[in-house]
């Protein structure tokens, strides 16, 4: 395995010059830099990560903090993780994935041991206990989510309030007036997970604005949970002609239970999903949906982290506008 001394000898420079070319900490002439880079390529030299970190005060590693709690949809979470990893590689960074639900302990462990350059944090709660700890760390942090008090932390996410508004405006434009929201599990609301709260806020406000009759109901996981949720909706909002489903795990079961009860989608009841595009397209019929843009949000989180590392200005809160795509699960309300 080639060493820095081998590169220096091949390029006709000192080892310190090779180090400066790698770290960029001192100006090196273009001619010398080209000789060093040619020697690195010819010898297949790969600087040791620890030595590179000492030389540059960078580790070239980002932490992605995503506690895999029992009520999270792991396939959707992994879409965000894949997006973060892919975007990080374009900046020559690797990703350290922290999945244990351990509050601030994991953040402080990796930060104080200087294992990472920056942290990207998911599954953000309204009064998230991790945020005061993030504010104290020397490494910059980016939240995928929006807490109640984001001061001092940069946040990126989908605009979930606007997403809820899009679903109701679409259904209202098709004549639907009685609309139910099949929401995430009660545990998600109980924890104060902000994406769920923000969606519910937008749903409620837009319902009032449009003069709709609506009901929001959390949905327990599993078939029995879906059956109970739909039974409550039928009892509390009889004659509902449309559902908004903001629960990826329940989505297929909702469609199956509607079919079992003799209700056809969309002839008898329209359905709008809030989920990744591939989920909407892989249902028994392609669903009208607001996309959860995991690729865009994950990429934006990485780009924002790199800007913070470089000392560049960035918006404190960046919410991506939602996109609703009409497919085969929505139509005019019956009788309209």
mmCIF file of C-alpha atoms in Angstrom:
data_model
loop_
_atom_site.group_PDB
_atom_site.id
_atom_site.type_symbol
_atom_site.label_atom_id
_atom_site.label_comp_id
_atom_site.label_asym_id
_atom_site.label_seq_id
_atom_site.Cartn_x
_atom_site.Cartn_y
_atom_site.Cartn_z
ATOM 1 C CA UNK A 1 0.000 0.000 0.000
ATOM 2 C CA UNK A 2 1.436 3.372 -1.037
ATOM 3 C CA UNK A 3 2.341 5.883 1.678
ATOM 4 C CA UNK A 4 2.512 9.652 1.693
ATOM 5 C CA UNK A 5 6.316 9.345 1.480
ATOM 6 C CA UNK A 6 5.966 7.280 -1.710
ATOM 7 C CA UNK A 7 3.760 9.981 -3.237
ATOM 8 C CA UNK A 8 6.200 12.711 -2.205
ATOM 9 C CA UNK A 9 9.138 10.830 -3.763
ATOM 10 C CA UNK A 10 7.250 10.190 -7.025
ATOM 11 C CA UNK A 11 6.179 13.840 -7.284
ATOM 12 C CA UNK A 12 9.586 15.234 -6.255
ATOM 13 C CA UNK A 13 8.188 17.153 -3.278
ATOM 14 C CA UNK A 14 8.232 16.888 0.495
ATOM 15 C CA UNK A 15 5.619 14.846 2.418
ATOM 16 C CA UNK A 16 4.306 18.089 3.937
ATOM 17 C CA UNK A 17 3.586 19.432 0.452
ATOM 18 C CA UNK A 18 1.552 16.298 -0.312
ATOM 19 C CA UNK A 19 -0.337 16.871 2.948
ATOM 20 C CA UNK A 20 -1.088 20.489 1.979
ATOM 21 C CA UNK A 21 -2.377 19.392 -1.424
ATOM 22 C CA UNK A 22 -4.711 16.910 0.287
ATOM 23 C CA UNK A 23 -5.956 19.274 2.991
ATOM 24 C CA UNK A 24 -5.983 22.541 1.034
ATOM 25 C CA UNK A 25 -4.707 24.355 4.109
ATOM 26 C CA UNK A 26 -1.910 26.170 2.231
ATOM 27 C CA UNK A 27 -1.723 27.515 -1.318
ATOM 28 C CA UNK A 28 0.221 25.222 -3.652
ATOM 29 C CA UNK A 29 1.158 26.111 -7.214
ATOM 30 C CA UNK A 30 -0.958 24.543 -9.947
ATOM 31 C CA UNK A 31 2.062 22.765 -11.436
ATOM 32 C CA UNK A 32 3.064 21.196 -8.115
ATOM 33 C CA UNK A 33 -0.532 20.257 -7.321
ATOM 34 C CA UNK A 34 -0.863 18.497 -10.692
ATOM 35 C CA UNK A 35 2.351 16.514 -10.082
ATOM 36 C CA UNK A 36 1.141 15.420 -6.656
ATOM 37 C CA UNK A 37 -2.318 14.476 -7.936
ATOM 38 C CA UNK A 38 -0.778 12.498 -10.810
ATOM 39 C CA UNK A 39 1.437 10.601 -8.347
ATOM 40 C CA UNK A 40 -1.566 9.899 -6.094
ATOM 41 C CA UNK A 41 -3.504 8.487 -9.062
ATOM 42 C CA UNK A 42 -0.562 6.440 -10.359
ATOM 43 C CA UNK A 43 0.224 4.889 -6.966
ATOM 44 C CA UNK A 44 -3.411 4.439 -5.904
ATOM 45 C CA UNK A 45 -2.749 6.325 -2.671
ATOM 46 C CA UNK A 46 -5.653 6.642 -0.203
ATOM 47 C CA UNK A 47 -4.977 8.864 2.816
ATOM 48 C CA UNK A 48 -5.839 7.304 6.159
ATOM 49 C CA UNK A 49 -9.130 8.732 7.453
ATOM 50 C CA UNK A 50 -7.736 9.461 10.908
ATOM 51 C CA UNK A 51 -4.676 11.226 9.535
ATOM 52 C CA UNK A 52 -6.805 13.184 7.094
ATOM 53 C CA UNK A 53 -9.072 14.283 9.938
ATOM 54 C CA UNK A 54 -6.098 15.444 12.008
ATOM 55 C CA UNK A 55 -4.690 17.370 9.068
ATOM 56 C CA UNK A 56 -7.875 19.101 8.041
ATOM 57 C CA UNK A 57 -10.007 19.129 11.182
ATOM 58 C CA UNK A 58 -12.591 17.291 9.056
ATOM 59 C CA UNK A 59 -13.651 13.654 9.241
ATOM 60 C CA UNK A 60 -15.577 13.558 5.938
ATOM 61 C CA UNK A 61 -18.411 11.844 7.812
ATOM 62 C CA UNK A 62 -21.970 13.051 8.444
ATOM 63 C CA UNK A 63 -24.173 11.556 11.152
ATOM 64 C CA UNK A 64 -27.767 10.679 10.261
ATOM 65 C CA UNK A 65 -29.784 10.365 13.469
ATOM 66 C CA UNK A 66 -33.007 8.432 12.869
ATOM 67 C CA UNK A 67 -34.349 6.480 15.856
ATOM 68 C CA UNK A 68 -36.183 3.405 14.561
ATOM 69 C CA UNK A 69 -39.121 3.510 16.937
ATOM 70 C CA UNK A 70 -41.910 0.951 16.781
ATOM 71 C CA UNK A 71 -44.293 3.416 15.122
ATOM 72 C CA UNK A 72 -42.071 4.583 12.253
ATOM 73 C CA UNK A 73 -42.392 3.295 8.707
ATOM 74 C CA UNK A 74 -38.929 1.837 8.134
ATOM 75 C CA UNK A 75 -39.147 1.552 4.293
ATOM 76 C CA UNK A 76 -40.010 5.256 4.032
ATOM 77 C CA UNK A 77 -37.278 6.186 6.532
ATOM 78 C CA UNK A 78 -34.793 4.207 4.450
ATOM 79 C CA UNK A 79 -35.718 6.301 1.388
ATOM 80 C CA UNK A 80 -34.555 9.375 3.311
ATOM 81 C CA UNK A 81 -31.423 7.545 4.482
ATOM 82 C CA UNK A 82 -30.585 6.479 0.918
ATOM 83 C CA UNK A 83 -31.019 10.062 -0.280
ATOM 84 C CA UNK A 84 -28.695 11.358 2.452
ATOM 85 C CA UNK A 85 -26.035 8.733 1.670
ATOM 86 C CA UNK A 86 -26.214 9.384 -2.082
ATOM 87 C CA UNK A 87 -25.970 13.159 -1.679
ATOM 88 C CA UNK A 88 -23.143 12.815 0.858
ATOM 89 C CA UNK A 89 -21.029 10.801 -1.576
ATOM 90 C CA UNK A 90 -21.184 13.649 -4.094
ATOM 91 C CA UNK A 91 -19.355 15.677 -1.424
ATOM 92 C CA UNK A 92 -16.917 12.820 -0.646
ATOM 93 C CA UNK A 93 -18.557 12.220 2.722
ATOM 94 C CA UNK A 94 -19.656 8.966 4.308
ATOM 95 C CA UNK A 95 -22.644 8.606 6.622
ATOM 96 C CA UNK A 96 -22.747 7.249 10.159
ATOM 97 C CA UNK A 97 -26.279 5.976 10.842
ATOM 98 C CA UNK A 98 -27.547 6.258 14.439
ATOM 99 C CA UNK A 99 -30.778 4.301 14.862
ATOM 100 C CA UNK A 100 -31.064 3.754 18.619
ATOM 101 C CA UNK A 101 -33.748 5.740 20.429
ATOM 102 C CA UNK A 102 -31.407 7.120 23.108
ATOM 103 C CA UNK A 103 -32.291 10.794 23.387
ATOM 104 C CA UNK A 104 -29.198 13.004 23.505
ATOM 105 C CA UNK A 105 -26.676 10.272 24.364
ATOM 106 C CA UNK A 106 -25.888 9.267 20.787
ATOM 107 C CA UNK A 107 -25.558 12.869 19.616
ATOM 108 C CA UNK A 108 -23.140 13.765 22.359
ATOM 109 C CA UNK A 109 -21.134 10.567 21.963
ATOM 110 C CA UNK A 110 -20.357 11.049 18.270
ATOM 111 C CA UNK A 111 -19.933 14.815 18.562
ATOM 112 C CA UNK A 112 -17.593 14.819 21.556
ATOM 113 C CA UNK A 113 -15.443 12.090 20.019
ATOM 114 C CA UNK A 114 -15.170 14.216 16.840
ATOM 115 C CA UNK A 115 -16.402 11.309 14.732
ATOM 116 C CA UNK A 116 -18.478 13.501 12.404
ATOM 117 C CA UNK A 117 -18.406 16.910 10.746
ATOM 118 C CA UNK A 118 -22.151 17.587 11.022
ATOM 119 C CA UNK A 119 -25.399 15.943 12.095
ATOM 120 C CA UNK A 120 -28.681 15.431 10.236
ATOM 121 C CA UNK A 121 -31.543 14.589 12.603
ATOM 122 C CA UNK A 122 -34.903 13.007 11.708
ATOM 123 C CA UNK A 123 -38.197 12.154 13.462
ATOM 124 C CA UNK A 124 -38.377 15.563 15.092
ATOM 125 C CA UNK A 125 -40.830 16.188 17.923
ATOM 126 C CA UNK A 126 -42.544 19.407 18.982
ATOM 127 C CA UNK A 127 -40.436 19.817 22.144
ATOM 128 C CA UNK A 128 -37.589 17.560 21.072
ATOM 129 C CA UNK A 129 -35.151 16.914 23.940
ATOM 130 C CA UNK A 130 -32.307 16.628 21.420
ATOM 131 C CA UNK A 131 -32.510 20.244 20.287
ATOM 132 C CA UNK A 132 -30.898 21.920 23.353
ATOM 133 C CA UNK A 133 -28.054 19.398 23.036
ATOM 134 C CA UNK A 134 -27.643 20.132 19.327
ATOM 135 C CA UNK A 135 -27.387 23.854 20.060
ATOM 136 C CA UNK A 136 -24.464 23.162 22.420
ATOM 137 C CA UNK A 137 -22.447 21.083 19.962
ATOM 138 C CA UNK A 138 -19.619 22.605 17.948
ATOM 139 C CA UNK A 139 -20.709 20.660 14.851
ATOM 140 C CA UNK A 140 -23.535 22.155 12.765
ATOM 141 C CA UNK A 141 -26.874 20.377 12.701
ATOM 142 C CA UNK A 142 -29.736 20.139 10.215
ATOM 143 C CA UNK A 143 -33.175 18.882 11.188
ATOM 144 C CA UNK A 144 -35.444 17.059 8.763
ATOM 145 C CA UNK A 145 -38.511 18.361 10.522
ATOM 146 C CA UNK A 146 -39.699 21.524 12.233
ATOM 147 C CA UNK A 147 -39.915 21.773 16.038
ATOM 148 C CA UNK A 148 -41.984 24.345 17.865
ATOM 149 C CA UNK A 149 -38.871 26.443 18.591
ATOM 150 C CA UNK A 150 -36.299 26.023 15.792
ATOM 151 C CA UNK A 151 -34.111 28.936 16.937
ATOM 152 C CA UNK A 152 -30.440 28.204 16.412
ATOM 153 C CA UNK A 153 -31.052 25.073 14.308
ATOM 154 C CA UNK A 154 -31.486 24.865 10.535
ATOM 155 C CA UNK A 155 -34.565 22.924 9.401
ATOM 156 C CA UNK A 156 -35.640 21.410 6.072
ATOM 157 C CA UNK A 157 -38.766 19.407 5.276
ATOM 158 C CA UNK A 158 -41.879 19.091 3.170
ATOM 159 C CA UNK A 159 -44.480 21.769 3.926
ATOM 160 C CA UNK A 160 -46.980 19.404 5.535
ATOM 161 C CA UNK A 161 -49.552 22.122 6.270
ATOM 162 C CA UNK A 162 -49.612 23.040 2.591
ATOM 163 C CA UNK A 163 -49.741 19.329 1.698
ATOM 164 C CA UNK A 164 -52.923 18.888 3.725
ATOM 165 C CA UNK A 165 -54.419 21.958 2.068
ATOM 166 C CA UNK A 166 -53.629 20.506 -1.374
ATOM 167 C CA UNK A 167 -55.487 17.280 -0.606
ATOM 168 C CA UNK A 168 -58.641 19.073 0.530
ATOM 169 C CA UNK A 169 -58.612 21.613 -2.296
ATOM 170 C CA UNK A 170 -58.301 18.788 -4.818
ATOM 171 C CA UNK A 171 -61.192 16.840 -3.320
ATOM 172 C CA UNK A 172 -63.357 19.952 -2.927
ATOM 173 C CA UNK A 173 -62.769 20.769 -6.606
ATOM 174 C CA UNK A 174 -64.368 17.381 -7.368
ATOM 175 C CA UNK A 175 -67.435 18.211 -5.272
ATOM 176 C CA UNK A 176 -66.520 16.337 -2.085
ATOM 177 C CA UNK A 177 -67.851 17.990 1.086
ATOM 178 C CA UNK A 178 -67.575 15.215 3.697
ATOM 179 C CA UNK A 179 -63.957 14.086 3.980
ATOM 180 C CA UNK A 180 -62.152 11.968 6.580
ATOM 181 C CA UNK A 181 -58.451 11.937 7.438
ATOM 182 C CA UNK A 182 -56.946 8.557 8.273
ATOM 183 C CA UNK A 183 -53.959 9.747 10.245
ATOM 184 C CA UNK A 184 -50.813 8.180 11.712
ATOM 185 C CA UNK A 185 -50.967 5.994 14.800
ATOM 186 C CA UNK A 186 -51.979 7.574 18.129
ATOM 187 C CA UNK A 187 -48.403 7.077 19.359
ATOM 188 C CA UNK A 188 -47.107 9.441 16.652
ATOM 189 C CA UNK A 189 -49.476 12.201 17.810
ATOM 190 C CA UNK A 190 -48.766 11.454 21.484
ATOM 191 C CA UNK A 191 -45.027 11.936 20.947
ATOM 192 C CA UNK A 192 -45.692 15.307 19.336
ATOM 193 C CA UNK A 193 -44.110 14.276 16.032
ATOM 194 C CA UNK A 194 -44.283 17.505 14.098
ATOM 195 C CA UNK A 195 -44.966 16.263 10.571
ATOM 196 C CA UNK A 196 -48.226 14.709 11.826
ATOM 197 C CA UNK A 197 -49.196 17.786 13.826
ATOM 198 C CA UNK A 198 -48.439 20.160 10.965
ATOM 199 C CA UNK A 199 -50.496 18.079 8.542
ATOM 200 C CA UNK A 200 -53.420 18.008 10.988
ATOM 201 C CA UNK A 201 -53.151 21.784 11.461
ATOM 202 C CA UNK A 202 -53.316 22.347 7.695
ATOM 203 C CA UNK A 203 -56.186 19.872 7.332
ATOM 204 C CA UNK A 204 -58.252 21.568 10.040
ATOM 205 C CA UNK A 205 -57.580 25.123 8.842
ATOM 206 C CA UNK A 206 -58.352 24.345 5.187
ATOM 207 C CA UNK A 207 -61.502 22.456 6.137
ATOM 208 C CA UNK A 208 -62.770 25.540 7.968
ATOM 209 C CA UNK A 209 -61.718 27.810 5.107
ATOM 210 C CA UNK A 210 -63.603 25.735 2.526
ATOM 211 C CA UNK A 211 -66.607 25.049 4.746
ATOM 212 C CA UNK A 212 -66.173 21.268 4.599
ATOM 213 C CA UNK A 213 -67.433 18.608 6.990
ATOM 214 C CA UNK A 214 -64.346 16.691 8.037
ATOM 215 C CA UNK A 215 -63.129 14.251 10.648
ATOM 216 C CA UNK A 216 -59.526 13.442 11.575
ATOM 217 C CA UNK A 217 -58.925 10.031 13.116
ATOM 218 C CA UNK A 218 -55.621 8.370 14.117
ATOM 219 C CA UNK A 219 -55.193 4.804 12.917
ATOM 220 C CA UNK A 220 -53.628 2.033 14.982
ATOM 221 C CA UNK A 221 -51.278 -0.285 13.065
ATOM 222 C CA UNK A 222 -52.523 -3.590 11.645
ATOM 223 C CA UNK A 223 -55.763 -4.738 10.079
ATOM 224 C CA UNK A 224 -57.748 -4.544 13.306
ATOM 225 C CA UNK A 225 -56.570 -0.977 13.806
ATOM 226 C CA UNK A 226 -57.680 -0.036 10.296
ATOM 227 C CA UNK A 227 -61.073 -1.701 10.764
ATOM 228 C CA UNK A 228 -61.632 0.157 14.024
ATOM 229 C CA UNK A 229 -60.600 3.455 12.447
ATOM 230 C CA UNK A 230 -62.960 3.047 9.479
ATOM 231 C CA UNK A 231 -65.821 1.961 11.753
ATOM 232 C CA UNK A 232 -65.373 5.104 13.857
ATOM 233 C CA UNK A 233 -65.292 7.266 10.730
ATOM 234 C CA UNK A 234 -68.508 5.653 9.428
ATOM 235 C CA UNK A 235 -70.189 6.295 12.789
ATOM 236 C CA UNK A 236 -68.949 9.855 13.283
ATOM 237 C CA UNK A 237 -68.995 11.092 9.686
ATOM 238 C CA UNK A 238 -71.643 9.001 7.896
ATOM 239 C CA UNK A 239 -71.787 9.509 4.166
ATOM 240 C CA UNK A 240 -68.148 10.561 3.786
ATOM 241 C CA UNK A 241 -67.283 10.491 0.085
ATOM 242 C CA UNK A 242 -63.500 10.836 0.336
ATOM 243 C CA UNK A 243 -60.569 9.783 2.501
ATOM 244 C CA UNK A 244 -57.175 11.399 2.904
ATOM 245 C CA UNK A 245 -54.753 8.721 4.097
ATOM 246 C CA UNK A 246 -51.660 10.069 5.841
ATOM 247 C CA UNK A 247 -50.413 6.671 6.990
ATOM 248 C CA UNK A 248 -48.301 4.637 4.567
ATOM 249 C CA UNK A 249 -48.560 1.390 6.542
ATOM 250 C CA UNK A 250 -52.357 1.551 6.651
ATOM 251 C CA UNK A 251 -52.819 2.501 3.006
ATOM 252 C CA UNK A 252 -53.170 -0.939 1.418
ATOM 253 C CA UNK A 253 -55.319 -2.174 4.304
ATOM 254 C CA UNK A 254 -57.656 0.815 3.938
ATOM 255 C CA UNK A 255 -58.183 -0.042 0.272
ATOM 256 C CA UNK A 256 -58.786 -3.705 1.097
ATOM 257 C CA UNK A 257 -61.287 -2.898 3.852
ATOM 258 C CA UNK A 258 -63.168 -0.461 1.631
ATOM 259 C CA UNK A 259 -63.440 -3.160 -1.020
ATOM 260 C CA UNK A 260 -64.582 -5.723 1.568
ATOM 261 C CA UNK A 261 -67.346 -3.365 2.660
ATOM 262 C CA UNK A 262 -68.574 -3.027 -0.940
ATOM 263 C CA UNK A 263 -67.253 0.490 -1.513
ATOM 264 C CA UNK A 264 -65.532 1.014 -4.852
ATOM 265 C CA UNK A 265 -62.595 3.392 -5.278
ATOM 266 C CA UNK A 266 -63.161 5.927 -6.766
ATOM 267 C CA UNK A 267 -66.817 5.353 -7.839
ATOM 268 C CA UNK A 268 -68.160 5.298 -4.274
ATOM 269 C CA UNK A 269 -65.308 6.901 -2.357
ATOM 270 C CA UNK A 270 -62.245 8.850 -3.478
ATOM 271 C CA UNK A 271 -58.863 8.336 -1.829
ATOM 272 C CA UNK A 272 -55.878 10.711 -1.703
ATOM 273 C CA UNK A 273 -52.664 9.334 -0.227
ATOM 274 C CA UNK A 274 -49.754 11.200 1.336
ATOM 275 C CA UNK A 275 -46.787 8.945 0.641
ATOM 276 C CA UNK A 276 -43.730 8.415 -1.558
ATOM 277 C CA UNK A 277 -44.512 8.202 -5.260
ATOM 278 C CA UNK A 278 -43.510 4.532 -5.550
ATOM 279 C CA UNK A 279 -45.918 3.594 -2.764
ATOM 280 C CA UNK A 280 -48.812 5.362 -4.518
ATOM 281 C CA UNK A 281 -48.021 3.597 -7.794
ATOM 282 C CA UNK A 282 -47.733 0.127 -6.273
ATOM 283 C CA UNK A 283 -51.236 -0.055 -4.827
ATOM 284 C CA UNK A 284 -54.083 -2.085 -6.444
ATOM 285 C CA UNK A 285 -54.801 1.051 -8.460
ATOM 286 C CA UNK A 286 -52.512 4.060 -8.917
ATOM 287 C CA UNK A 287 -53.435 6.527 -6.193
ATOM 288 C CA UNK A 288 -53.861 10.259 -6.403
ATOM 289 C CA UNK A 289 -51.194 11.415 -3.978
ATOM 290 C CA UNK A 290 -49.102 14.151 -2.472
ATOM 291 C CA UNK A 291 -45.545 12.919 -2.785
ATOM 292 C CA UNK A 292 -43.259 12.583 0.232
ATOM 293 C CA UNK A 293 -40.115 13.766 -1.615
ATOM 294 C CA UNK A 294 -37.533 11.802 0.362
ATOM 295 C CA UNK A 295 -34.877 12.219 -2.339
ATOM 296 C CA UNK A 296 -35.281 16.003 -2.474
ATOM 297 C CA UNK A 297 -35.506 16.504 1.302
ATOM 298 C CA UNK A 298 -32.534 14.231 2.023
ATOM 299 C CA UNK A 299 -30.450 15.903 -0.657
ATOM 300 C CA UNK A 300 -31.392 19.359 0.616
ATOM 301 C CA UNK A 301 -30.402 18.376 4.159
ATOM 302 C CA UNK A 302 -26.935 17.339 2.961
ATOM 303 C CA UNK A 303 -26.483 20.450 0.806
ATOM 304 C CA UNK A 304 -27.473 22.586 3.792
ATOM 305 C CA UNK A 305 -25.026 20.772 6.080
ATOM 306 C CA UNK A 306 -22.201 21.327 3.589
ATOM 307 C CA UNK A 307 -23.033 25.040 3.366
ATOM 308 C CA UNK A 308 -22.885 25.309 7.149
ATOM 309 C CA UNK A 309 -19.530 23.515 7.198
ATOM 310 C CA UNK A 310 -18.174 25.969 4.617
ATOM 311 C CA UNK A 311 -19.493 28.979 6.547
ATOM 312 C CA UNK A 312 -21.968 29.919 3.825
ATOM 313 C CA UNK A 313 -25.347 31.527 4.448
ATOM 314 C CA UNK A 314 -28.430 29.309 4.433
ATOM 315 C CA UNK A 315 -32.111 29.799 5.171
ATOM 316 C CA UNK A 316 -32.952 28.871 8.774
ATOM 317 C CA UNK A 317 -36.147 27.057 7.666
ATOM 318 C CA UNK A 318 -36.709 25.621 4.198
ATOM 319 C CA UNK A 319 -40.037 23.873 3.521
ATOM 320 C CA UNK A 320 -40.507 22.322 0.092
ATOM 321 C CA UNK A 321 -43.869 22.994 -1.580
ATOM 322 C CA UNK A 322 -46.057 19.908 -2.024
ATOM 323 C CA UNK A 323 -46.925 18.348 -5.367
ATOM 324 C CA UNK A 324 -50.263 16.565 -5.840
ATOM 325 C CA UNK A 325 -50.558 14.192 -8.797
ATOM 326 C CA UNK A 326 -54.046 13.075 -9.818
ATOM 327 C CA UNK A 327 -54.263 9.420 -10.787
ATOM 328 C CA UNK A 328 -57.059 6.816 -10.676
ATOM 329 C CA UNK A 329 -58.327 6.990 -7.087
ATOM 330 C CA UNK A 330 -60.237 10.275 -7.190
ATOM 331 C CA UNK A 331 -63.239 11.421 -9.184
ATOM 332 C CA UNK A 332 -66.399 13.494 -8.820
ATOM 333 C CA UNK A 333 -68.318 12.965 -5.595
ATOM 334 C CA UNK A 334 -71.319 10.647 -6.025
ATOM 335 C CA UNK A 335 -74.380 12.637 -7.046
ATOM 336 C CA UNK A 336 -72.351 15.702 -8.013
#
